[in-house]
């Protein structure tokens, strides 16, 4: 049973076409929700951490939001260099494990 | 300077061989991890060490043995390699508990032939 589900699996956008990626989770006692970016042949690169419902974080064209059941990564006016796989991960109460979703592969065409 | 570095980056070896992957972090973190990313890109934890003490040991075959000589190093030794061990192995580190940000290395691509 997946604890972290990301959708869509793949997303293709035109440059400047804003959209959102979804991460839904079923863990209890959320200790933190993390967003990472992974480029081909590279390790995951940290983007954001969210700890409580209602929290929002922004960085350049990216904005992450959190509710009690899911998180969204909003991409505003994306550029080709935003193309990557975006990974969501959660840390749950009573565990030292970070559980990852399967990621959303984003492609931004010029 | 690379924060979490692992070597080798690429490793091609034959079934039955024994190999090691080394990892070092210069972030001053006290917790280190090994993650495995399979062909479907799914990232899953294998081991975690805190101050050289094993705190997470997922259902990993005992052919995999982590070793932490000090807080800045966590090596992964794999005995009797099998075809199914082919994957990308990521070392990572964090300060304290998993509630804090985990920083990943660049990965080690292991191919067993």
Short mmCIF file of C-alpha atoms in Angstrom, two decimals, chain A residues 3-8 19-27 30 32-36 47-58 62-75 86-91 104:
data_model
loop_
_atom_site.label_atom_id
_atom_site.label_comp_id
_atom_site.label_asym_id
_atom_site.label_seq_id
_atom_site.Cartn_x
_atom_site.Cartn_y
_atom_site.Cartn_z
CA UNK A 3 1.89 5.83 1.51
CA UNK A 4 2.97 8.55 -0.89
CA UNK A 5 1.34 8.91 -4.29
CA UNK A 6 2.41 11.44 -6.87
CA UNK A 7 0.43 12.51 -9.90
CA UNK A 8 0.69 12.78 -12.77
CA UNK A 19 0.65 23.87 -13.76
CA UNK A 20 0.71 21.91 -10.51
CA UNK A 21 2.09 18.58 -9.35
CA UNK A 22 0.29 16.62 -6.66
CA UNK A 23 1.59 14.54 -3.77
CA UNK A 24 -0.98 12.78 -1.60
CA UNK A 25 0.00 10.91 1.55
CA UNK A 26 -1.64 8.54 4.00
CA UNK A 27 0.92 8.51 6.81
CA UNK A 30 3.36 13.79 9.63
CA UNK A 32 7.58 16.75 7.50
CA UNK A 33 6.94 16.68 3.76
CA UNK A 34 9.87 17.22 1.43
CA UNK A 35 10.12 18.14 -2.24
CA UNK A 36 13.21 17.23 -4.23
CA UNK A 47 13.79 22.10 -2.72
CA UNK A 48 11.38 22.55 0.21
CA UNK A 49 10.27 21.21 3.57
CA UNK A 50 6.72 21.71 4.86
CA UNK A 51 5.76 20.79 8.40
CA UNK A 52 2.13 21.74 8.95
CA UNK A 53 -1.11 22.19 7.03
CA UNK A 54 -1.45 25.67 5.58
CA UNK A 55 2.28 26.17 5.24
CA UNK A 56 3.65 27.50 1.95
CA UNK A 57 7.20 27.88 0.64
CA UNK A 58 8.41 29.63 -2.54
CA UNK A 62 8.15 27.07 -7.61
CA UNK A 63 5.67 27.22 -4.76
CA UNK A 64 4.87 24.32 -2.44
CA UNK A 65 1.72 24.09 -0.34
CA UNK A 66 0.53 21.58 2.23
CA UNK A 67 -2.86 20.35 3.46
CA UNK A 68 -3.66 17.51 5.82
CA UNK A 69 -3.84 15.02 2.97
CA UNK A 70 -1.69 16.36 0.16
CA UNK A 71 0.88 18.79 -1.10
CA UNK A 72 1.05 20.70 -4.34
CA UNK A 73 4.09 21.95 -6.18
CA UNK A 74 2.95 24.87 -8.31
CA UNK A 75 5.14 25.85 -11.24
CA UNK A 86 10.15 16.04 -8.94
CA UNK A 87 10.07 13.77 -5.93
CA UNK A 88 7.88 14.07 -2.87
CA UNK A 89 8.82 12.38 0.42
CA UNK A 90 7.26 12.22 3.87
CA UNK A 91 8.61 11.63 7.33
CA UNK A 104 6.56 13.25 -11.58
#
